[in-house]
CSV table of C-alpha atoms in Angstrom, one decimal:
chain,number,residue,atom,x,y,z
A,1,MET,CA,-0.3,0.1,-0.1
A,2,ALA,CA,1.2,3.4,-0.9
A,3,LEU,CA,0.0,6.2,0.7
A,4,VAL,CA,-1.4,8.8,-1.4
A,5,ALA,CA,-0.1,7.3,-4.3
A,6,ASP,CA,-1.9,9.4,-6.6
A,7,GLY,CA,-0.8,12.5,-5.3
A,8,VAL,CA,-4.5,13.1,-4.1
A,9,SER,CA,-6.0,12.5,-0.6
A,10,ARG,CA,-9.5,11.3,0.0
A,11,LEU,CA,-12.0,12.1,2.7
A,12,LEU,CA,-13.2,9.4,5.2
A,13,ILE,CA,-17.2,9.4,5.4
A,14,ASP,CA,-19.2,6.8,7.0
A,15,GLY,CA,-16.4,3.8,6.0
A,16,LYS,CA,-15.4,5.1,2.6
A,17,LEU,CA,-13.0,6.8,1.2
A,18,THR,CA,-14.2,9.7,-1.1
A,19,SER,CA,-13.5,13.1,-3.3
A,20,GLY,CA,-14.6,16.3,-1.4
A,21,GLY,CA,-17.7,18.3,-2.8
A,22,ALA,CA,-15.9,21.0,-3.7
A,23,GLY,CA,-13.5,19.2,-5.6
A,24,GLY,CA,-9.8,19.6,-4.1
A,25,PHE,CA,-6.8,22.1,-3.1
A,26,ALA,CA,-3.0,22.2,-3.6
A,27,THR,CA,-0.7,20.8,-1.0
A,28,VAL,CA,2.3,22.6,-1.0
A,29,ASN,CA,6.1,21.7,0.6
A,30,PRO,CA,6.7,24.7,2.8
A,31,ALA,CA,10.3,24.1,2.5
A,32,THR,CA,10.4,24.4,-1.2
A,33,GLU,CA,7.1,26.0,-2.2
A,34,GLU,CA,6.4,22.9,-4.9
A,35,VAL,CA,3.3,21.8,-5.1
A,36,LEU,CA,3.1,18.0,-3.6
A,37,GLY,CA,-0.2,17.4,-5.0
A,38,GLU,CA,-4.0,17.4,-4.0
A,39,ALA,CA,-6.2,17.1,-1.2
A,40,ALA,CA,-9.6,16.3,-1.2
A,41,ASN,CA,-12.2,19.9,-0.3
A,42,ALA,CA,-15.0,19.0,1.7
A,43,ASP,CA,-17.8,21.1,1.2
A,44,ALA,CA,-20.9,21.4,4.0
A,45,ALA,CA,-22.8,18.8,2.7
A,46,ASP,CA,-19.6,16.2,3.1
A,47,MET,CA,-19.4,17.5,6.6
A,48,ASP,CA,-22.9,17.3,7.0
A,49,ARG,CA,-22.8,13.6,6.0
A,50,ALA,CA,-19.2,12.6,8.4
A,51,ILE,CA,-21.7,13.7,11.8
A,52,GLY,CA,-24.6,11.8,10.6
A,53,ALA,CA,-22.4,8.9,10.0
A,54,ALA,CA,-20.7,9.2,13.6
A,55,ARG,CA,-24.4,9.8,15.3
A,56,ARG,CA,-25.4,6.4,13.4
A,57,ALA,CA,-22.2,4.9,14.3
A,58,PHE,CA,-22.6,5.7,18.0
A,59,ASP,CA,-26.7,5.3,18.3
A,60,GLU,CA,-27.0,1.9,16.1
A,61,THR,CA,-23.7,0.1,17.0
A,62,ASP,CA,-21.9,-1.6,20.4
A,63,TRP,CA,-18.9,0.5,19.7
A,64,SER,CA,-19.3,2.3,23.1
A,65,THR,CA,-20.0,-0.4,25.2
A,66,ASN,CA,-17.4,-3.2,23.4
A,67,THR,CA,-14.3,-2.3,25.0
A,68,GLU,CA,-12.2,-5.2,23.5
A,69,LEU,CA,-12.9,-4.3,20.1
A,70,ARG,CA,-11.6,-0.5,20.6
A,71,VAL,CA,-8.9,-1.6,22.0
A,72,ARG,CA,-8.1,-4.2,19.2
A,73,CYS,CA,-8.6,-1.0,17.3
A,74,VAL,CA,-6.6,1.2,18.1
A,75,ARG,CA,-3.6,-1.0,18.2
A,76,GLN,CA,-4.4,-2.0,14.8
A,77,LEU,CA,-4.0,1.7,14.1
A,78,ARG,CA,-0.5,1.7,15.9
A,79,ASP,CA,0.7,-1.3,14.3
A,80,ALA,CA,-0.7,0.0,10.3
A,81,MET,CA,1.5,3.2,11.2
A,82,LEU,CA,4.7,1.4,12.3
A,83,GLU,CA,4.4,-0.4,9.4
A,84,HIS,CA,4.4,2.4,7.1
A,85,VAL,CA,6.5,4.6,9.4
A,86,GLU,CA,9.0,5.8,6.9
A,87,GLU,CA,6.3,6.6,4.1
A,88,LEU,CA,4.7,8.6,7.2
A,89,ARG,CA,8.5,10.2,7.9
A,90,ASP,CA,8.6,11.4,4.1
A,91,LEU,CA,5.1,12.9,4.0
A,92,THR,CA,5.6,14.6,7.3
A,93,ILE,CA,8.7,16.1,6.2
A,94,ALA,CA,6.8,17.3,3.2
A,95,ASP,CA,3.7,18.3,4.1
A,96,VAL,CA,4.4,19.8,7.8
A,97,GLY,CA,7.9,20.9,7.0
A,98,ALA,CA,9.0,18.8,9.9
A,99,PRO,CA,12.9,18.7,10.4
A,100,ARG,CA,13.5,15.3,9.8
A,101,MET,CA,14.9,14.6,13.6
A,102,LEU,CA,11.9,15.7,15.0
A,103,THR,CA,10.1,12.5,13.5
A,104,ALA,CA,11.6,10.3,15.6
A,105,GLY,CA,9.6,12.0,18.4
A,106,ALA,CA,6.6,14.0,18.7
A,107,GLN,CA,6.3,14.9,14.9
A,108,LEU,CA,5.5,11.0,14.1
A,109,GLU,CA,6.9,8.4,16.2
A,110,GLY,CA,6.0,9.6,19.6
A,111,PRO,CA,2.2,9.8,19.1
A,112,ILE,CA,2.2,6.5,17.0
A,113,ASN,CA,3.6,4.6,20.3
A,114,ASP,CA,1.9,7.1,22.4
A,115,LEU,CA,-1.2,4.9,21.1
A,116,SER,CA,0.1,1.7,22.8
A,117,PHE,CA,-1.0,4.0,26.5
A,118,VAL,CA,-4.5,4.5,25.1
A,119,ALA,CA,-4.9,1.0,24.7
A,120,ASP,CA,-4.0,-0.3,27.6
A,121,THR,CA,-5.8,2.6,29.5
A,122,ALA,CA,-8.9,1.5,28.2
A,123,GLU,CA,-8.0,-2.3,28.4
A,124,ASN,CA,-7.1,-1.6,32.5
A,125,TYR,CA,-9.7,1.2,33.2
A,126,GLU,CA,-12.3,1.2,35.8
A,127,TRP,CA,-15.5,1.8,33.8
A,128,THR,CA,-17.6,1.0,37.1
A,129,ARG,CA,-17.4,1.8,40.6
A,130,ASP,CA,-19.0,0.1,43.3
A,131,LEU,CA,-19.6,2.7,46.0
A,132,GLY,CA,-21.2,0.2,48.4
A,133,GLN,CA,-24.2,0.3,50.1
A,134,ALA,CA,-25.7,3.3,52.6
A,135,SER,CA,-29.2,4.5,53.5
A,136,PRO,CA,-29.6,8.5,51.9
A,137,MET,CA,-32.7,9.5,53.7
A,138,GLY,CA,-33.0,6.2,55.1
A,139,ILE,CA,-33.8,4.4,52.0
A,140,PRO,CA,-31.0,1.2,51.3
A,141,THR,CA,-29.7,1.9,48.3
A,142,ARG,CA,-26.4,0.0,46.5
A,143,ARG,CA,-24.9,3.0,44.4
A,144,SER,CA,-21.9,2.6,41.6
A,145,VAL,CA,-20.4,5.4,39.3
A,146,VAL,CA,-20.0,4.3,35.6
A,147,ARG,CA,-18.4,5.8,32.9
A,148,GLU,CA,-19.4,5.9,29.6
A,149,ALA,CA,-18.4,7.8,26.5
A,150,VAL,CA,-19.3,11.6,25.8
A,151,GLY,CA,-21.1,10.5,22.0
A,152,VAL,CA,-20.3,12.0,19.3
A,153,VAL,CA,-16.6,14.2,19.3
A,154,GLY,CA,-15.8,17.0,16.6
A,155,ALA,CA,-11.8,17.3,16.6
A,156,ILE,CA,-10.5,20.5,14.7
A,157,THR,CA,-6.6,20.3,15.0
A,158,PRO,CA,-3.9,22.8,13.8
A,159,TRP,CA,-1.0,22.0,11.7
A,160,ASN,CA,2.1,22.4,13.2
A,161,PHE,CA,2.1,19.0,14.9
A,162,PRO,CA,0.0,17.4,13.5
A,163,HIS,CA,0.4,13.9,14.1
A,164,GLN,CA,0.9,14.7,17.8
A,165,ILE,CA,-2.7,16.7,17.7
A,166,ASN,CA,-4.5,14.2,15.6
A,167,LEU,CA,-3.5,10.9,17.9
A,168,ALA,CA,-4.0,12.8,20.9
A,169,LYS,CA,-7.7,13.3,20.2
A,170,LEU,CA,-8.5,10.6,18.1
A,171,GLY,CA,-6.5,7.6,20.1
A,172,PRO,CA,-8.7,8.6,23.6
A,173,ALA,CA,-11.7,9.4,21.7
A,174,LEU,CA,-12.1,6.1,19.9
A,175,ALA,CA,-10.8,4.1,22.8
A,176,ALA,CA,-13.2,5.9,25.6
A,177,GLY,CA,-16.2,4.5,23.2
A,178,ASN,CA,-16.9,8.1,21.2
A,179,THR,CA,-16.6,8.1,17.3
A,180,VAL,CA,-15.2,11.2,15.4
A,181,VAL,CA,-15.3,13.4,12.9
A,182,LEU,CA,-11.7,14.5,12.5
A,183,LYS,CA,-11.3,18.4,10.9
A,184,PRO,CA,-7.9,18.9,10.2
A,185,ALA,CA,-6.1,22.1,9.3
A,186,PRO,CA,-6.0,22.7,5.6
A,187,ASP,CA,-2.1,23.6,5.6
A,188,THR,CA,-1.3,20.4,6.6
A,189,PRO,CA,-4.0,17.8,5.0
A,190,TRP,CA,-2.2,14.7,3.5
A,191,VAL,CA,-0.6,13.7,6.9
A,192,ALA,CA,-5.0,13.5,8.3
A,193,ALA,CA,-6.0,12.0,5.4
A,194,VAL,CA,-3.2,9.2,5.3
A,195,LEU,CA,-5.1,7.7,9.0
A,196,GLY,CA,-8.5,7.5,6.8
A,197,GLU,CA,-6.1,5.4,4.2
A,198,LEU,CA,-4.6,3.3,6.8
A,199,ILE,CA,-8.1,2.9,9.0
A,200,ALA,CA,-10.4,2.0,6.4
A,201,ALA,CA,-7.2,-0.9,4.8
A,202,ASN,CA,-5.9,-1.9,8.0
A,203,THR,CA,-7.9,-1.9,11.2
A,204,ASP,CA,-11.5,-3.2,12.0
A,205,ILE,CA,-13.3,0.3,13.0
A,206,PRO,CA,-16.5,-0.1,11.9
A,207,PRO,CA,-18.3,2.4,9.7
A,208,GLY,CA,-19.4,6.0,10.5
A,209,VAL,CA,-16.8,5.3,13.4
A,210,VAL,CA,-14.1,7.8,12.2
A,211,ASN,CA,-14.7,10.3,9.7
A,212,ILE,CA,-11.6,12.5,8.2
A,213,VAL,CA,-12.8,15.8,6.7
A,214,THR,CA,-10.4,17.8,4.8
A,215,SER,CA,-10.9,21.5,3.5
A,216,THR,CA,-10.0,24.7,3.0
A,217,ASP,CA,-13.8,25.8,4.4
A,218,HIS,CA,-13.1,27.0,8.0
A,219,ALA,CA,-16.8,27.4,8.1
A,220,LEU,CA,-16.7,23.4,9.0
A,221,GLY,CA,-15.5,23.6,12.1
A,222,ALA,CA,-18.0,25.8,13.1
A,223,MET,CA,-20.5,23.1,11.7
A,224,LEU,CA,-19.1,21.0,14.5
A,225,ALA,CA,-19.3,23.3,17.3
A,226,LYS,CA,-23.1,24.4,16.3
A,227,ASP,CA,-24.6,21.0,15.4
A,228,PRO,CA,-26.6,19.5,18.1
A,229,ARG,CA,-25.7,15.7,16.7
A,230,VAL,CA,-21.9,16.6,18.4
A,231,ASP,CA,-21.8,16.2,21.9
A,232,MET,CA,-18.4,17.3,22.1
A,233,VAL,CA,-15.6,19.8,20.2
A,234,SER,CA,-12.1,19.1,21.3
A,235,PHE,CA,-10.2,22.0,19.4
A,236,THR,CA,-6.1,22.7,19.5
A,237,GLY,CA,-5.2,26.2,17.8
A,238,SER,CA,-5.1,30.0,18.3
A,239,THR,CA,-7.0,31.5,21.1
A,240,ALA,CA,-9.0,33.1,19.1
A,241,THR,CA,-10.4,30.6,17.3
A,242,GLY,CA,-11.0,28.5,20.4
A,243,ARG,CA,-13.3,31.9,21.7
A,244,SER,CA,-15.3,31.6,18.6
A,245,VAL,CA,-15.5,27.6,19.2
A,246,MET,CA,-16.7,28.0,22.6
A,247,ALA,CA,-19.2,30.5,21.4
A,248,ASP,CA,-20.3,28.0,18.9
A,249,ALA,CA,-20.8,25.4,21.6
A,250,ALA,CA,-22.3,27.5,24.0
A,251,ALA,CA,-26.0,27.4,22.1
A,252,THR,CA,-26.1,23.4,22.6
A,253,ILE,CA,-24.0,23.7,26.4
A,254,LYS,CA,-22.0,21.0,24.6
A,255,LYS,CA,-18.7,19.5,26.4
A,256,VAL,CA,-15.6,22.0,24.8
A,257,PHE,CA,-12.2,20.8,25.6
A,258,LEU,CA,-9.9,23.8,24.3
A,259,GLU,CA,-5.5,23.4,24.1
A,260,LEU,CA,-4.6,27.2,23.0
A,261,GLY,CA,-2.2,29.6,23.0
A,262,GLY,CA,1.1,30.3,25.0
A,263,LYS,CA,3.8,32.9,25.7
A,264,SER,CA,6.1,30.8,28.1
A,265,ALA,CA,8.4,32.1,29.9
A,266,PHE,CA,12.3,30.4,30.7
A,267,LEU,CA,13.3,31.6,34.0
A,268,VAL,CA,17.4,31.6,34.9
A,269,LEU,CA,17.9,32.3,38.5
A,270,ASP,CA,20.8,34.1,39.5
A,271,ASP,CA,22.8,31.1,40.9
A,272,ALA,CA,22.1,29.3,37.4
A,273,ASP,CA,24.4,28.4,34.8
A,274,LEU,CA,23.8,31.0,32.7
A,275,ALA,CA,25.6,29.3,29.7
A,276,ALA,CA,24.1,26.6,29.9
A,277,ALA,CA,20.5,27.9,30.4
A,278,CYS,CA,20.7,30.5,27.6
A,279,SER,CA,21.9,28.0,25.2
A,280,VAL,CA,18.9,26.0,26.1
A,281,ALA,CA,16.8,28.4,25.5
A,282,GLY,CA,18.3,29.2,22.5
A,283,PHE,CA,18.1,25.8,20.8
A,284,SER,CA,14.9,25.0,22.1
A,285,VAL,CA,12.8,27.9,20.1
A,286,CYS,CA,14.6,26.5,16.9
A,287,LEU,CA,13.2,23.5,16.7
A,288,HIS,CA,10.6,23.5,14.1
A,289,ALA,CA,10.9,27.0,13.5
A,290,GLY,CA,9.7,27.7,17.1
A,291,GLN,CA,6.0,25.9,15.8
A,292,GLY,CA,5.1,24.9,19.2
A,293,CYS,CA,2.4,26.6,21.7
A,294,ALA,CA,4.5,25.1,24.6
A,295,ILE,CA,8.2,26.7,23.4
A,296,THR,CA,9.3,28.9,25.6
A,297,THR,CA,9.3,32.5,24.2
A,298,ARG,CA,10.4,34.8,27.0
A,299,LEU,CA,14.0,34.3,28.5
A,300,VAL,CA,14.1,36.2,31.8
A,301,VAL,CA,17.3,36.5,32.9
A,302,PRO,CA,18.9,38.4,35.8
A,303,ARG,CA,19.3,42.1,34.9
A,304,ALA,CA,23.5,42.0,36.0
A,305,ARG,CA,23.9,40.0,33.8
A,306,TYR,CA,21.4,40.8,31.0
A,307,ASP,CA,23.7,41.8,28.1
A,308,GLU,CA,25.7,38.8,28.4
A,309,ALA,CA,22.6,36.1,28.5
A,310,VAL,CA,22.0,38.3,25.3
A,311,ALA,CA,25.2,37.6,23.6
A,312,ILE,CA,24.9,33.9,24.8
A,313,ALA,CA,21.3,33.3,22.9
A,314,ALA,CA,22.5,35.1,20.2
A,315,ARG,CA,25.6,32.9,19.7
A,316,THR,CA,23.7,30.3,19.9
A,317,MET,CA,20.6,31.4,17.7
A,318,GLY,CA,22.5,32.5,15.2
A,319,SER,CA,24.7,29.6,14.9
A,320,ILE,CA,21.3,27.2,13.7
A,321,LYS,CA,20.8,28.0,10.5
A,322,PRO,CA,16.9,27.2,8.5
A,323,GLY,CA,17.5,24.7,6.0
A,324,ASP,CA,16.3,21.5,4.4
A,325,PRO,CA,14.5,19.7,6.7
A,326,SER,CA,14.5,16.2,5.0
A,327,LYS,CA,18.2,16.8,6.2
A,328,PRO,CA,19.4,14.8,9.1
A,329,GLY,CA,20.9,17.8,10.8
A,330,THR,CA,18.4,20.4,10.5
A,331,ILE,CA,17.2,21.9,13.4
A,332,CYS,CA,15.2,24.9,12.0
A,333,GLY,CA,13.0,24.3,9.1
A,334,PRO,CA,10.5,26.4,7.4
A,335,VAL,CA,7.4,27.8,8.9
A,336,ILE,CA,4.5,26.3,7.3
A,337,SER,CA,3.0,29.1,5.0
A,338,ALA,CA,3.9,32.5,3.0
A,339,ARG,CA,0.8,33.6,4.6
A,340,GLN,CA,2.9,32.6,8.7
A,341,ARG,CA,5.6,33.9,7.6
A,342,ASP,CA,4.6,37.2,6.8
A,343,ARG,CA,3.2,37.4,10.2
A,344,VAL,CA,6.1,36.6,11.9
A,345,GLN,CA,8.4,39.3,9.9
A,346,SER,CA,5.7,41.8,10.7
A,347,TYR,CA,6.4,40.4,14.7
A,348,LEU,CA,9.8,41.1,14.0
A,349,ASP,CA,9.0,44.9,12.7
A,350,LEU,CA,7.0,45.7,15.2
A,351,ALA,CA,10.1,45.1,17.7
A,352,ILE,CA,11.9,47.7,15.9
A,353,THR,CA,9.2,49.9,16.7
A,354,GLU,CA,8.5,49.1,20.4
A,355,GLY,CA,12.2,49.9,20.9
A,356,GLY,CA,13.9,46.6,20.8
A,357,GLU,CA,16.9,45.6,18.5
A,358,PHE,CA,17.7,42.4,17.1
A,359,ALA,CA,21.0,40.3,18.9
A,360,CYS,CA,20.7,38.2,15.7
A,361,GLY,CA,18.4,37.5,12.4
A,362,GLY,CA,15.7,39.4,12.2
A,363,GLY,CA,14.3,38.8,8.0
A,364,ARG,CA,14.4,36.0,5.8
A,365,PRO,CA,17.7,33.7,5.6
A,366,ALA,CA,19.8,35.2,2.4
A,367,ASP,CA,20.7,31.6,1.4
A,368,GLN,CA,17.0,30.5,1.2
A,369,PRO,CA,15.7,31.8,-2.2
A,370,ALA,CA,12.7,29.7,-2.0
A,371,GLY,CA,10.4,28.6,0.8
A,372,PHE,CA,9.0,30.0,4.2
A,373,PHE,CA,11.9,30.7,6.2
A,374,ILE,CA,12.6,32.9,9.2
A,375,GLU,CA,16.3,33.7,10.7
A,376,PRO,CA,16.4,32.4,14.4
A,377,THR,CA,16.0,35.8,15.9
A,378,VAL,CA,16.9,37.4,19.4
A,379,ILE,CA,15.0,40.2,20.6
A,380,ALA,CA,16.7,42.6,23.4
A,381,GLY,CA,15.9,46.0,25.0
A,382,LEU,CA,12.0,45.5,25.6
A,383,THR,CA,10.3,45.1,28.4
A,384,ASN,CA,7.0,42.3,29.2
A,385,GLU,CA,4.7,45.3,28.6
A,386,ALA,CA,6.0,44.8,24.9
A,387,ARG,CA,3.5,43.3,22.3
A,388,VAL,CA,6.4,40.6,21.4
A,389,ALA,CA,6.5,40.2,24.6
A,390,ARG,CA,3.1,39.3,25.1
A,391,GLU,CA,1.6,37.7,22.1
A,392,GLU,CA,2.1,34.4,20.2
A,393,ILE,CA,4.5,34.7,17.3
A,394,PHE,CA,5.2,31.4,16.2
A,395,GLY,CA,8.2,31.6,14.7
A,396,PRO,CA,12.0,31.1,15.7
A,397,VAL,CA,11.9,34.2,18.1
A,398,LEU,CA,13.0,34.4,21.2
A,399,THR,CA,12.6,38.0,23.6
A,400,VAL,CA,15.0,38.5,26.6
A,401,ILE,CA,13.7,40.3,29.4
A,402,PRO,CA,15.6,41.4,32.5
A,403,HIS,CA,14.1,40.5,35.9
A,404,ASP,CA,15.7,41.6,39.7
A,405,GLY,CA,15.2,38.1,42.1
A,406,ASP,CA,13.1,35.7,42.0
A,407,ASP,CA,9.8,37.6,42.8
A,408,ASP,CA,10.1,39.5,40.1
A,409,ALA,CA,11.1,36.7,37.6
A,410,VAL,CA,8.0,34.9,39.0
A,411,ARG,CA,5.6,38.1,38.2
A,412,ILE,CA,7.2,38.5,35.0
A,413,ALA,CA,6.5,34.8,34.2
A,414,ASN,CA,2.4,34.7,35.8
A,415,ASP,CA,2.1,38.1,33.7
A,416,SER,CA,0.8,37.2,30.6
A,417,PRO,CA,-2.9,36.1,29.5
A,418,TYR,CA,-1.4,32.6,28.8
A,419,GLY,CA,-0.1,29.8,31.2
A,420,LEU,CA,0.5,27.1,29.4
A,421,SER,CA,4.5,26.0,30.1
A,422,ALA,CA,7.2,27.2,31.3
A,423,THR,CA,11.0,26.3,32.4
A,424,VAL,CA,13.2,27.3,35.6
A,425,TYR,CA,17.0,26.9,35.9
A,426,GLY,CA,18.9,27.4,39.0
A,427,ALA,CA,21.7,25.6,41.0
A,428,ASP,CA,19.8,25.0,44.0
A,429,ALA,CA,17.3,22.5,43.1
A,430,GLU,CA,15.0,23.1,46.2
A,431,ARG,CA,14.8,26.8,45.3
A,432,ALA,CA,14.3,26.5,41.7
A,433,ALA,CA,11.5,23.9,42.8
A,434,GLY,CA,10.0,26.2,44.6
A,435,VAL,CA,10.0,28.9,42.1
A,436,ALA,CA,8.6,26.2,39.7
A,437,ALA,CA,5.4,26.0,42.5
A,438,ARG,CA,5.1,29.5,42.1
A,439,LEU,CA,4.1,29.7,38.0
A,440,ARG,CA,0.4,29.7,36.8
A,441,ALA,CA,1.4,27.2,34.0
A,442,GLY,CA,0.0,23.7,33.2
A,443,THR,CA,3.6,22.3,32.6
A,444,VAL,CA,6.9,23.4,33.8
A,445,ASN,CA,10.5,21.9,33.3
A,446,VAL,CA,12.5,22.4,35.8
A,447,ASN,CA,16.6,22.0,34.9
A,448,GLY,CA,16.0,20.0,31.7
A,449,GLY,CA,13.7,17.9,32.6
A,450,VAL,CA,11.6,16.5,30.3
A,451,TRP,CA,6.8,16.9,30.9
A,452,TYR,CA,6.5,15.1,27.3
A,453,SER,CA,5.4,11.6,27.8
A,454,ALA,CA,1.8,9.5,27.3
A,455,ASP,CA,1.0,9.5,30.9
A,456,VAL,CA,1.4,13.2,31.5
A,457,PRO,CA,-1.8,15.5,30.9
A,458,PHE,CA,-0.6,18.7,29.1
A,459,GLY,CA,-2.8,21.9,28.9
A,460,GLY,CA,-2.6,25.1,30.2
A,461,TYR,CA,-4.1,27.9,32.2
A,462,LYS,CA,-5.9,31.0,31.8
A,463,GLN,CA,-6.4,31.7,28.2
A,464,SER,CA,-4.2,28.7,27.3
A,465,GLY,CA,-7.4,26.9,27.3
A,466,ASN,CA,-9.6,24.3,30.0
A,467,GLY,CA,-9.1,20.4,30.1
A,468,ARG,CA,-5.9,18.1,29.8
A,469,GLU,CA,-4.6,15.9,27.0
A,470,MET,CA,-2.7,13.3,27.5
A,471,GLY,CA,-2.4,11.0,30.5
A,472,VAL,CA,-5.1,9.2,32.2
A,473,ALA,CA,-6.5,13.0,32.6
A,474,GLY,CA,-7.0,13.7,28.6
A,475,PHE,CA,-8.5,10.2,28.6
A,476,GLU,CA,-11.1,11.1,30.9
A,477,GLU,CA,-12.0,13.9,28.7
A,478,TYR,CA,-14.1,11.7,26.2
A,479,LEU,CA,-16.4,10.5,28.8
A,480,GLU,CA,-19.3,11.2,31.2
A,481,ILE,CA,-19.9,10.3,34.6
A,482,LYS,CA,-23.5,8.5,35.9
A,483,ALA,CA,-24.3,7.3,38.9
A,484,ILE,CA,-26.3,4.5,39.7
A,485,ALA,CA,-28.5,4.1,42.5
A,486,THR,CA,-30.5,0.8,43.2
A,487,ALA,CA,-32.6,0.3,46.4
A,488,ALA,CA,-31.5,-2.5,48.0
A,489,ASN,CA,-34.1,-4.8,49.4
């Protein structure tokens, strides 16, 4: 089986691979600007059929109650992806612009292997808990708490880590007993569409349980949020779009999971190894051209060593050259599109307007005439009040901000509408842990610790969203709780 063999991907609706009602749209390689092929372009009628298929599959089959079938199907999907992993790797590099090195982790192999955790969780989950007998209001009663599927899940996903996010929604939702309509970002349609091919050819997933609808029409996502046949919307993307999803879902009071933006802080305490900390900060913001919501894009350093910190970060980032993501050594590939490149550039221009300066970078690399590339850039001379220090840029851009001690560093880190992630570096482990405990963020890395793992919940505070993805908490997002009380005579 060759994935997207004819250069044209298809929709998966009600168990069938079909073309889109609106024809097709071009899939573009962001590193070369070359057209890779075509993706099916769904229209509103296609989305309506997909929602209807998911509703029927949930209401009329035993999918929601047959745990053994669900576990087997999730493992079949995992095995099919592993069997085709090299094809998927090449497809991901071309469709996403993801550096090859990242496909060994969160861009491909990590989320595939994470399906094992999801299947194991469903297989061993305590679906019914016996609370024993009691006599509320004097009536002998045996009580139990049952966990069961929410119903039809509309999953809306972005383009930056599509395998990670598609599977972090699809895997738990299916394992929990839901049916799903997946609406991926139009920037990376192929990596979602191939899931439909693999599901249709390699799994026992019944028709209608999974529907994958690629489209350039963003209104189709709004259909998922508004349609009363959909019981839950799981959305990852910008905070602005998250607000719209929440507003659209409010009409039917459906359950909403949101994983949104971030402007995460990297705090360097005054006893830390400054060179090591600032080098790590500079390196991490270059990964996948900074296109990660949890990447720490504010480097908060002791004021007395500010110039030194800027120089270290600039030396690190200036040595990382944007390049061909298919090459093994590439760290910083392209951003996803010309639109995104122009958006990042507008923030770089704004940084100068706001009074900042570039310690390195600041524009498009001269040695890359094609592709949507941006130089890794260090911005100095601004405070946390600057827009480039407060708004999510989604590019390889690091803003360096001075602090006046631990309390001030925490204040700066928390002075943000977001609260997705953070990092703390300090020689005194207890002191660093104490600072980490005061941060209003969903994930915190202390001195290089790694929180990304299948069993660790991921999500944020404040306008970074609500709910958690991954871990048991992520699995339980897709469950309802039912209490059953039976008279004990």
